[in-house]
XYZ file of C-alpha atoms in Angstrom:
538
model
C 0.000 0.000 0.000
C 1.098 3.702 -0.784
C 3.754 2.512 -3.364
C 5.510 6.010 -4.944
C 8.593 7.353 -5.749
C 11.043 9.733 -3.023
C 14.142 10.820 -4.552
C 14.749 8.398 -7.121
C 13.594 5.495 -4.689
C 10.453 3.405 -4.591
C 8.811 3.268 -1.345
C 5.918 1.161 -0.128
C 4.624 3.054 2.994
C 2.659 0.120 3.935
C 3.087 -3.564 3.246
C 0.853 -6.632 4.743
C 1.582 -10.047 5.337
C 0.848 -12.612 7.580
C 4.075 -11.950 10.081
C 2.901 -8.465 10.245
C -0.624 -9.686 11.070
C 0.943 -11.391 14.190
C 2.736 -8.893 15.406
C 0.024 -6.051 14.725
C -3.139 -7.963 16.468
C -0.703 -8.291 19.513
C 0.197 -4.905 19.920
C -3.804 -3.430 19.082
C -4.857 -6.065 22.241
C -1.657 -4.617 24.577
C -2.525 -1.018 23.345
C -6.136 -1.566 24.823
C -4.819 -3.481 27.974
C -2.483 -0.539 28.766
C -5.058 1.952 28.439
C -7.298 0.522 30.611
C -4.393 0.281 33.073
C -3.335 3.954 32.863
C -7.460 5.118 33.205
C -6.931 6.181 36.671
C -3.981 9.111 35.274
C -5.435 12.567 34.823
C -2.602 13.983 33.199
C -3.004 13.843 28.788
C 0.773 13.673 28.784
C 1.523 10.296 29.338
C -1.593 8.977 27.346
C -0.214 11.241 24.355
C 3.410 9.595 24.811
C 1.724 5.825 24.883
C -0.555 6.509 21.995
C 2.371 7.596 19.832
C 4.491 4.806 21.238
C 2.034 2.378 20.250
C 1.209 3.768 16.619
C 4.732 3.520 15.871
C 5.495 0.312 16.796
C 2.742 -0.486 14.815
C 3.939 1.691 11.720
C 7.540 -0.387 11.965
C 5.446 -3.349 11.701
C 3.374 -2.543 8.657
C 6.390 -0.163 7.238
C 7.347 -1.644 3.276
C 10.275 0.230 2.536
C 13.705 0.928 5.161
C 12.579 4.869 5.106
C 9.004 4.523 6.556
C 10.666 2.160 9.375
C 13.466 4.264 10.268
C 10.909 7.682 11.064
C 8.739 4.800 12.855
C 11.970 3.348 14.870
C 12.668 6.754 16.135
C 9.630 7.738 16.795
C 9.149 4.518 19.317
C 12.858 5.820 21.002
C 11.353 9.457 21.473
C 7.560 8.708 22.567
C 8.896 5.922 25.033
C 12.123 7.934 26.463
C 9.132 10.730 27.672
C 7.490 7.756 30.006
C 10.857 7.511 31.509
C 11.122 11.483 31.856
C 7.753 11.559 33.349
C 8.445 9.614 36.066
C 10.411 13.280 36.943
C 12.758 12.039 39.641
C 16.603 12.311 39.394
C 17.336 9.146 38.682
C 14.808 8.608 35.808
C 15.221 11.863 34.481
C 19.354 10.634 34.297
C 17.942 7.106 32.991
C 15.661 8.543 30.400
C 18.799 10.449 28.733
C 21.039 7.183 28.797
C 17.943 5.559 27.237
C 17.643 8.360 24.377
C 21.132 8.615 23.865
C 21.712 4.778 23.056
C 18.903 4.637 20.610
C 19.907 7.609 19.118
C 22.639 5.730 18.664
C 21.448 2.696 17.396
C 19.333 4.866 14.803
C 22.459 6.536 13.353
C 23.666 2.934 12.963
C 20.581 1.757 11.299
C 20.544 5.008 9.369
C 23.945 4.812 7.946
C 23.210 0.803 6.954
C 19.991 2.074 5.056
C 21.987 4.242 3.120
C 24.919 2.118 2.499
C 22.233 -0.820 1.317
C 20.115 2.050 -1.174
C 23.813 3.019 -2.575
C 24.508 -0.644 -3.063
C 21.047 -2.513 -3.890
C 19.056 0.372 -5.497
C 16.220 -0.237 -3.585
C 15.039 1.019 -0.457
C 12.169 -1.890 0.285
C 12.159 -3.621 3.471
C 12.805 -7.211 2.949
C 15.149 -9.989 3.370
C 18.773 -8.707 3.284
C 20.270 -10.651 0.586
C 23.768 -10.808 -0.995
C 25.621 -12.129 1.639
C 26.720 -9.619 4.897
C 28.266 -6.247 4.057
C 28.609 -3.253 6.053
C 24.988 -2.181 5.363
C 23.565 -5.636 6.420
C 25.837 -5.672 9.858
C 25.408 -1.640 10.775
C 21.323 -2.349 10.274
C 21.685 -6.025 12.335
C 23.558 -3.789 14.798
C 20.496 -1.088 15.126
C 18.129 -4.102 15.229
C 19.789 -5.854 18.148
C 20.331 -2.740 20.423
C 16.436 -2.825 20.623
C 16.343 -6.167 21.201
C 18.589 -5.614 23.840
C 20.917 -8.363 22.735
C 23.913 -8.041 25.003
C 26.469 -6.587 25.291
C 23.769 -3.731 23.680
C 21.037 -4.497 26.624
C 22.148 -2.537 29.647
C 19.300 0.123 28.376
C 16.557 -1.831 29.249
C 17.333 -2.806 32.794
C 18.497 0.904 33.630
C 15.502 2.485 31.917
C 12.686 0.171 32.510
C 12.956 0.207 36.011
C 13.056 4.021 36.365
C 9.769 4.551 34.056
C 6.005 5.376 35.035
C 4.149 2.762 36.859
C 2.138 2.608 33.493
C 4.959 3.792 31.391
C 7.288 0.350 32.247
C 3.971 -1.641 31.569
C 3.617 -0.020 27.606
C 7.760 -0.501 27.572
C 7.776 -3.967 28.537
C 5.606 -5.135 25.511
C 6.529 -3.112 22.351
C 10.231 -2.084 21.927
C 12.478 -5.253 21.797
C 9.113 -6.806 20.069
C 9.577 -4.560 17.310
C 13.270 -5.775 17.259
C 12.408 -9.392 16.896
C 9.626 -8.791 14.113
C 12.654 -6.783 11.757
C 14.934 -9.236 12.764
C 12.249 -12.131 11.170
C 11.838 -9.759 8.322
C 15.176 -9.162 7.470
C 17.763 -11.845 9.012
C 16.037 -15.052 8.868
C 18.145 -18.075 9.509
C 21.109 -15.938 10.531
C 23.554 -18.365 12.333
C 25.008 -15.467 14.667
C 21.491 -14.694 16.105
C 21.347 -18.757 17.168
C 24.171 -18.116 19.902
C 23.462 -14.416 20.856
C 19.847 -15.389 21.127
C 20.737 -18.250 23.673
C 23.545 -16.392 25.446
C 20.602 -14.274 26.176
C 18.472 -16.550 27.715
C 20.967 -17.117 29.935
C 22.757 -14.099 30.656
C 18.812 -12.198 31.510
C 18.313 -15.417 34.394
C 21.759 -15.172 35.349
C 21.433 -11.793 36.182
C 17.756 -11.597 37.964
C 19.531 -13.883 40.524
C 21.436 -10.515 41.486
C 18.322 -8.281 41.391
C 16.355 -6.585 44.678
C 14.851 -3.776 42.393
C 11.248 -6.028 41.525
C 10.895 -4.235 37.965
C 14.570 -4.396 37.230
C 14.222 -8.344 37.550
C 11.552 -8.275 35.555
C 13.453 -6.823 33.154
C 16.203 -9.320 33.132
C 13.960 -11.617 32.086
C 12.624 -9.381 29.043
C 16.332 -10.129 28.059
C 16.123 -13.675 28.727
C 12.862 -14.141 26.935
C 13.655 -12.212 23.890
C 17.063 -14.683 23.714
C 13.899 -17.353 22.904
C 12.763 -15.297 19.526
C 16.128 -13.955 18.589
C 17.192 -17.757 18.997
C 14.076 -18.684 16.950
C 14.733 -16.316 14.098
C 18.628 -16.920 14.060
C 17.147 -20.951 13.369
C 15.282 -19.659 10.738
C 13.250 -23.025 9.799
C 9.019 -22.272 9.697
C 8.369 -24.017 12.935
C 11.356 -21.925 14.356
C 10.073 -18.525 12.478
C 6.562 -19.846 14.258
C 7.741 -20.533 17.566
C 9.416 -16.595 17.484
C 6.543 -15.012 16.507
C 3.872 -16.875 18.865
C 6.043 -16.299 21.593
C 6.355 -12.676 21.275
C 2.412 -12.820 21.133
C 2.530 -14.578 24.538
C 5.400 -12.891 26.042
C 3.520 -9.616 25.407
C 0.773 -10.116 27.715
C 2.354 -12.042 30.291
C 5.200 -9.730 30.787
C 2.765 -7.176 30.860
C 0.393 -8.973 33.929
C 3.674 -9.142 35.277
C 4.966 -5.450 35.246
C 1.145 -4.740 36.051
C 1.865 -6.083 38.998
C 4.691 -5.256 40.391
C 3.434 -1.704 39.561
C 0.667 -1.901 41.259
C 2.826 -3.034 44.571
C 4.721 0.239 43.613
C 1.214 2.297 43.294
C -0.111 1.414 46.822
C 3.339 0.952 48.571
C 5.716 3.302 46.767
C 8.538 0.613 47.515
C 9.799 -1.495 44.699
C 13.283 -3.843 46.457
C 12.349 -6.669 47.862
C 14.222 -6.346 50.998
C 11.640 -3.847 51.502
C 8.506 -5.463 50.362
C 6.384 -9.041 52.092
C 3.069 -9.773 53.480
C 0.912 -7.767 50.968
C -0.461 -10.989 50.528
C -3.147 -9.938 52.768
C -3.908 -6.840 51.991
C -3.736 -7.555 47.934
C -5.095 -10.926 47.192
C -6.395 -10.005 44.011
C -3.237 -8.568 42.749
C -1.236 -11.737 44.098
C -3.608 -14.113 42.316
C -3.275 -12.209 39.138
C 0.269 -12.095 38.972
C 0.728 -15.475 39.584
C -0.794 -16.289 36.609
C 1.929 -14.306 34.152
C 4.320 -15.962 36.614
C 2.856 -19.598 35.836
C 2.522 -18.300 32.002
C 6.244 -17.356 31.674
C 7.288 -20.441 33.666
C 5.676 -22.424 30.460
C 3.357 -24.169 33.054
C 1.101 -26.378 31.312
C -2.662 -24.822 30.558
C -0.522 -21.136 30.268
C 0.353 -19.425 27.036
C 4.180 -19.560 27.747
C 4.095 -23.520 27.968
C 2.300 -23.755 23.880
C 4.728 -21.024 22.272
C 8.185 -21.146 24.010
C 8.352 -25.042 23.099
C 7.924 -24.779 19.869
C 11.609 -22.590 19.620
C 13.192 -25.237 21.883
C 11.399 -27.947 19.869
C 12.915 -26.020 16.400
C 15.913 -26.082 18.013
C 15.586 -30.122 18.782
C 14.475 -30.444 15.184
C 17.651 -28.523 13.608
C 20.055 -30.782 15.658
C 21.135 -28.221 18.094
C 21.096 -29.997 21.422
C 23.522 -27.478 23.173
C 20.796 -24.598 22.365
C 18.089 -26.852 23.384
C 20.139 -27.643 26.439
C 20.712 -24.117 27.407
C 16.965 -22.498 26.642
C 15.492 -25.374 28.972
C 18.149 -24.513 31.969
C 16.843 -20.724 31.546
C 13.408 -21.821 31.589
C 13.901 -23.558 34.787
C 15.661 -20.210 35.936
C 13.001 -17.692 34.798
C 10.379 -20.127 36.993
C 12.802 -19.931 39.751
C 13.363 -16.206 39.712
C 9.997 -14.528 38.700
C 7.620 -17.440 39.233
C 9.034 -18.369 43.168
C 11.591 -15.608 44.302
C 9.814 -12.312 43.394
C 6.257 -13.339 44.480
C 7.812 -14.775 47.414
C 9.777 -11.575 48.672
C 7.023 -9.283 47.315
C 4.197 -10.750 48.674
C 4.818 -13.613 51.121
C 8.135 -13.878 52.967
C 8.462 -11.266 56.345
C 5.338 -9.449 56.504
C 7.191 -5.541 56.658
C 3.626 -4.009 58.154
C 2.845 -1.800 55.346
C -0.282 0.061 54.706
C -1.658 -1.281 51.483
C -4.242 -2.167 49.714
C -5.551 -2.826 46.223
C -4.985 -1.533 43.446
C -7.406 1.037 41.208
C -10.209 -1.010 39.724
C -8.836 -0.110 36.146
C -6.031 -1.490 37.184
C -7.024 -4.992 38.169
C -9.418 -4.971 34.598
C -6.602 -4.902 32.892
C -4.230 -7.111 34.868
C -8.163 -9.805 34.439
C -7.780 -9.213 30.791
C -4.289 -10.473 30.389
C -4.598 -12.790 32.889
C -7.727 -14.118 30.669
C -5.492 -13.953 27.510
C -2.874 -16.011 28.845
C -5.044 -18.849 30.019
C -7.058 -18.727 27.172
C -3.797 -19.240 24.474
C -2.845 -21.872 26.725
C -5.964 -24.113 27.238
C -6.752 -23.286 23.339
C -3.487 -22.790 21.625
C -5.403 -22.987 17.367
C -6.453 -19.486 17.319
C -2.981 -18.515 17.682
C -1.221 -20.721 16.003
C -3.634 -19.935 13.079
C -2.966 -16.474 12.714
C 1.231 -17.693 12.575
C 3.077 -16.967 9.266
C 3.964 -20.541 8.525
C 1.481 -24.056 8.677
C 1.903 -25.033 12.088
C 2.747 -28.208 12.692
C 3.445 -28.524 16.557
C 1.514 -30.525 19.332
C 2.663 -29.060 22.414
C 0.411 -31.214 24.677
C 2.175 -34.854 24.307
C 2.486 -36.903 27.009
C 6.561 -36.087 27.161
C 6.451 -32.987 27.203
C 3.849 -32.177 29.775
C 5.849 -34.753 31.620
C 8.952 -33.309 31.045
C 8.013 -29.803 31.902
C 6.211 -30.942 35.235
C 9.236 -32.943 36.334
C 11.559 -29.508 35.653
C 9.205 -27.313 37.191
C 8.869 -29.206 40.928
C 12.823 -30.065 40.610
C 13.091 -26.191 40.726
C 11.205 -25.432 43.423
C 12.376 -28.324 45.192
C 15.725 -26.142 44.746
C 13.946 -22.888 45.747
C 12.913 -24.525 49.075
C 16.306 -25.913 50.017
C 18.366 -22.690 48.969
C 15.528 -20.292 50.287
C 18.084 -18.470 52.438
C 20.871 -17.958 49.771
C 18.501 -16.955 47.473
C 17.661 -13.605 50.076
C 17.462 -10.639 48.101
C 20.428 -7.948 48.867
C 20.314 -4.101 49.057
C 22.829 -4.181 45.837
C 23.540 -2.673 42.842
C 24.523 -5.147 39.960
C 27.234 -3.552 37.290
C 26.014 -4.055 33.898
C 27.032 -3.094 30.618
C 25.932 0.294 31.504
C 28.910 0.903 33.721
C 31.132 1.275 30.656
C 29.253 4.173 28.973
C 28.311 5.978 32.348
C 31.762 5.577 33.167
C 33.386 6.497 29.744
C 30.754 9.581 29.719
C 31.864 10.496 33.255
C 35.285 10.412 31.807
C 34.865 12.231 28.884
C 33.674 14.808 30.579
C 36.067 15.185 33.133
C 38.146 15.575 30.204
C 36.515 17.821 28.419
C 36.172 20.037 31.795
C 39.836 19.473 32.816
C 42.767 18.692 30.304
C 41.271 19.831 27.272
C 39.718 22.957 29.233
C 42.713 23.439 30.439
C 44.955 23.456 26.731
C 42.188 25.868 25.614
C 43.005 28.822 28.288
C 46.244 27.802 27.537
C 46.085 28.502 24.202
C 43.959 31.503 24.421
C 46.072 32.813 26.720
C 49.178 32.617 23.872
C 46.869 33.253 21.288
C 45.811 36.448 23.384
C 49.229 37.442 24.370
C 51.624 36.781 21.206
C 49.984 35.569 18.294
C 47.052 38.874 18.251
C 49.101 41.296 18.794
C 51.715 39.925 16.279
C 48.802 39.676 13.686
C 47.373 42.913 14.705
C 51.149 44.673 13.617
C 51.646 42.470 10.792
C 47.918 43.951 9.787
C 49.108 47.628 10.508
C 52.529 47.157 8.455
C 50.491 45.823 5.566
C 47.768 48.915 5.771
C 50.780 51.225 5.433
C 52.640 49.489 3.327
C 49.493 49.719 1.238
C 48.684 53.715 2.058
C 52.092 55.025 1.678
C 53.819 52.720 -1.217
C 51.564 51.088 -3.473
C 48.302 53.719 -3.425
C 50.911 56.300 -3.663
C 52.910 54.254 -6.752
C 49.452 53.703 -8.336
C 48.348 57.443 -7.628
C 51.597 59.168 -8.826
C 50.963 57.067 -12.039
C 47.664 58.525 -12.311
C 48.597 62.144 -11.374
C 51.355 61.785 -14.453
C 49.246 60.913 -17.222
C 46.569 63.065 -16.079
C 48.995 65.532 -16.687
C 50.527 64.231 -19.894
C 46.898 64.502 -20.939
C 46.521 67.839 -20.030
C 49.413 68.905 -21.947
C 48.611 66.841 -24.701
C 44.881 68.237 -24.791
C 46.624 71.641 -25.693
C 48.287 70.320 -28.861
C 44.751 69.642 -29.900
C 43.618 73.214 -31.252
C 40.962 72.131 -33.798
C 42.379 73.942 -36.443
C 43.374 72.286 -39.582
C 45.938 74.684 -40.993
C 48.000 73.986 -37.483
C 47.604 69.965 -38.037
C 49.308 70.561 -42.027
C 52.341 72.503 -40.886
C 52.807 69.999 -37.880
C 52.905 67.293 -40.675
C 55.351 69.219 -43.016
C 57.378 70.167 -39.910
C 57.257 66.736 -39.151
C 58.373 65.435 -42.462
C 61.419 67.671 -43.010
C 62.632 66.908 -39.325
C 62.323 62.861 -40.254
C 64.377 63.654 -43.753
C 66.607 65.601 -41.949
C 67.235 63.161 -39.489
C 67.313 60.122 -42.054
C 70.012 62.366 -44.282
C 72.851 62.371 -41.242
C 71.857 58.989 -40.706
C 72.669 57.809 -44.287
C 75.685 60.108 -44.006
């Protein structure tokens, strides 16, 4: 749709297939969900900021041509950096520029790989990249993995997410690294590299929620370790694997979003988000417990939840393709993503030492929309077709066999079998983990020191010499040269002037206009020249 022609290049402002059906129906149910959550805000900003979020997430999904995505891909990074900003506090205002800076950066890389692929291909239309891996192809697989956080490019995630609105983290959680895994179908399908930085995600998000007190920022982690699933799937590349990426996005989407729902709501009522200062709400918020619980059984991949028919269809891919090492490592970070958000946080946040704190439930609009995900992921679970119907690809998957409900059962108690023996080493700690973060707000803490020290420093200096010798030299050079100019070449070039203005004069006189005078000057003239040619011939 909207095919024309921009400066020599065809673009397609709109182009629909079946993977952009998938992706698109998600996002339309989450944008509703969200909205319903935020009902209780009074202020239009944050609705405006959502809004646009949402319609340009869906704009990269239905964008046909590499321009239309890339205003769409920065208008997601602007809309969803003002949900951090709104949050107002120090910290998120600090997070929210760290946030816009790195996807700034990421669309300069995407940029310049756009316009290295038009120079090379001709063609601006977003497809497949084929033609083997160039620059273009790695700079735009470089802008596409920093928002699917794909590490070492995901330490903007778990700084900004955390720091965001109560109902800004809940739209963030859902649509951004989404986004990234639907281009990343589009365009690098089958890509071998995406296999192992898709699993080293899935581990490297659990590994790292083991370290977390801040609720939201564990949450986050496993955003991370989740994504590693599709990134894995698309890197595969087979249908069933293309499938299993795309239907677990769907899924992910509206568990992870229960789940942020509610921890946020704990945040709402109690305005504390660690865990070592969080327990017994339990009592106070059974509603909010029992809905949680059921994102936390969904992303666990319990049986009868949506994560349990979508995220075993990658690992099954991967089982299909002969990869038992990914297989291997996907199931150990299932088994750590039940451990950590389905049995640690729920624990800490709602069970564990009651800390006495006044709460209670949440808004109504709030629990609505943590029912209607909560609905959604029971739903996709108990009656997976519907789903896998609207997938790009024939689905041919059973994900309720006999082994693998066993399998998945027998994984799930050996976990919390492990959860109750190690309950005291898994206590959360008032820490701070060091992420890949540390690098840039260090190396930005550095360059500015130098920029406000050294370099400040060699500037004075060199004002100061520039002030003091090389000025005044230049002002004296620039006074020699004005004289030199006034007193020996205007007067050269005047006294030149003077001269034949004078030689005109005289010559003017010679000039009496009568024609007698002109004859004898000729005869006079004449018997001078034979006088002077007879003594030369002489």
């Amino acid at each position: 749709y909207g095919a024309a022609e921009f400066i020599g290049q065809e673009i397609l402002i709109a182009k629909v297939d079946r993977l952009s059906i998938v992706f698109a129906t998600v996002f339309t149910i989450m944008a509703l969900i969200g909205m319903v959550y935020a009902l209780h805000l009074t202020g239009a900003g944050e609705h405006v900021a959502a809004f646009v979020y949402v319609g340009s997430a869906l704009g990269v999904v239905f964008a046909g041509d590499y321009l239309t995505l890339f205003l769409f891909w920065e208008g997601m990074a602007f809309a969803s950096a003002y949900l951090v900003f709104a949050q107002r506090g120090k910290q998120a205002i600090r997070a929210g520029f760290r946030y816009l800076m790195v996807h700034i950066t990421g669309g300069v890389a995407l940029l310049g790989g756009v316009i290295l692929h038009g120079l090379a291909t001709g063609s601006l239309l977003f497809g497949p990249i084929e033609g083997g891996m160039g620059v273009a192809a790695y700079l735009i697989l470089a802008g596409f993995m920093l928002n699917a956080a794909v590490p070492p490019l995901n330490a903007w995630l778990t700084d900004a997410y955390p720091e965001a609105t109560v109902t800004g983290a809940v739209f963030m959680s859902a649509f951004t690294t989404k986004t990234a895994v639907y281009v990343l179908a589009r365009a690098f399908p089958g890509t071998e590299l995406l296999v192992w930085l898709g699993t080293a995600m899935a581990l490297y998000g659990v590994i790292y929620a083991v370290l977390e007190n801040d609720c939201r920022r564990l949450l986050a982690y496993h955003i991370v370790s989740q994504v590693g699933y599709m990134v894995a799937g698309v890197g595969i590349g087979t249908e069933m694997a293309v499938n299993g990426a795309s239907s677990h996005a769907f899924a992910h989407i509206l568990y992870k979003a229960l789940l942020f729902m509610g921890a946020g709501a704990v945040i709402h009522v109690t305005g504390r988000r660690k865990l070592t200062e969080l327990g017994g709400l339990y009592r106070t918020m059974p509603l909010t417990v029992a809905l949680y619980m059921v994102g936390a059984f969904a992303i666990s991949a319990f049986p009868f939840f949506s994560g349990f028919v979508t995220k075993s269809m990658v690992v099954a891919a991967a089982g299909q393709d002969h990869r038992a090492l990914v297989v291997l490592a996907l199931t150990m970070a299932s088994s750590g993503t039940f451990l950590h958000t389905g049995l640690k946080l729920p624990y800490y946040m709602f069970f564990g030492m009651d800390r006495k704190l006044e709460a209670r439930e949440p808004p109504r609009n709030m629990l609505v929309a943590m029912g209607m995900a909560a609905v959604l992921c029971i739903a996709i679970g108990v009656f997976p077709q519907p789903l896998y119907a609207l997938l790009p690809h024939p689905v041919d998957f059973e994900p309720y066999t006999g082994v693998h409900i066993t399998e998945s059962l027998g994984i799930l108690m050996f976990t919390a079998l492990g959860f109750v023996l190690f309950l005291r080493a898994l206590d959360p700690e008032n820490t701070i983990s060091i992420d890949t973060d540390w690098f840039y707000r260090k190396g930005a803490r550095h360059f500015m020191w130098l920029a406000e020290k050294p370099l400040a420093r060699y500037e004075k200096a060199v004002s100061d010499v520039s002030e003091t010798a090389v000025l005044p030299f230049l002002h004296g050079t620039a006074r020699a040269g004005l004289r030199i100019d006034l007193n020996g070449v205007d007067a050269v070039v005047n006294g030149v002037a003077r001269s034949i203005l004078r030689g005109g004069g005289a010559l003017r006189k010679l000039q009496t206009g009568v024609v007698t005078h002109y004859a004898l000057a000729m005869i006079v003239g004449v018997i001078a020249a034979i006088a002077v040619f007879a003594v030369v011939w002489r």
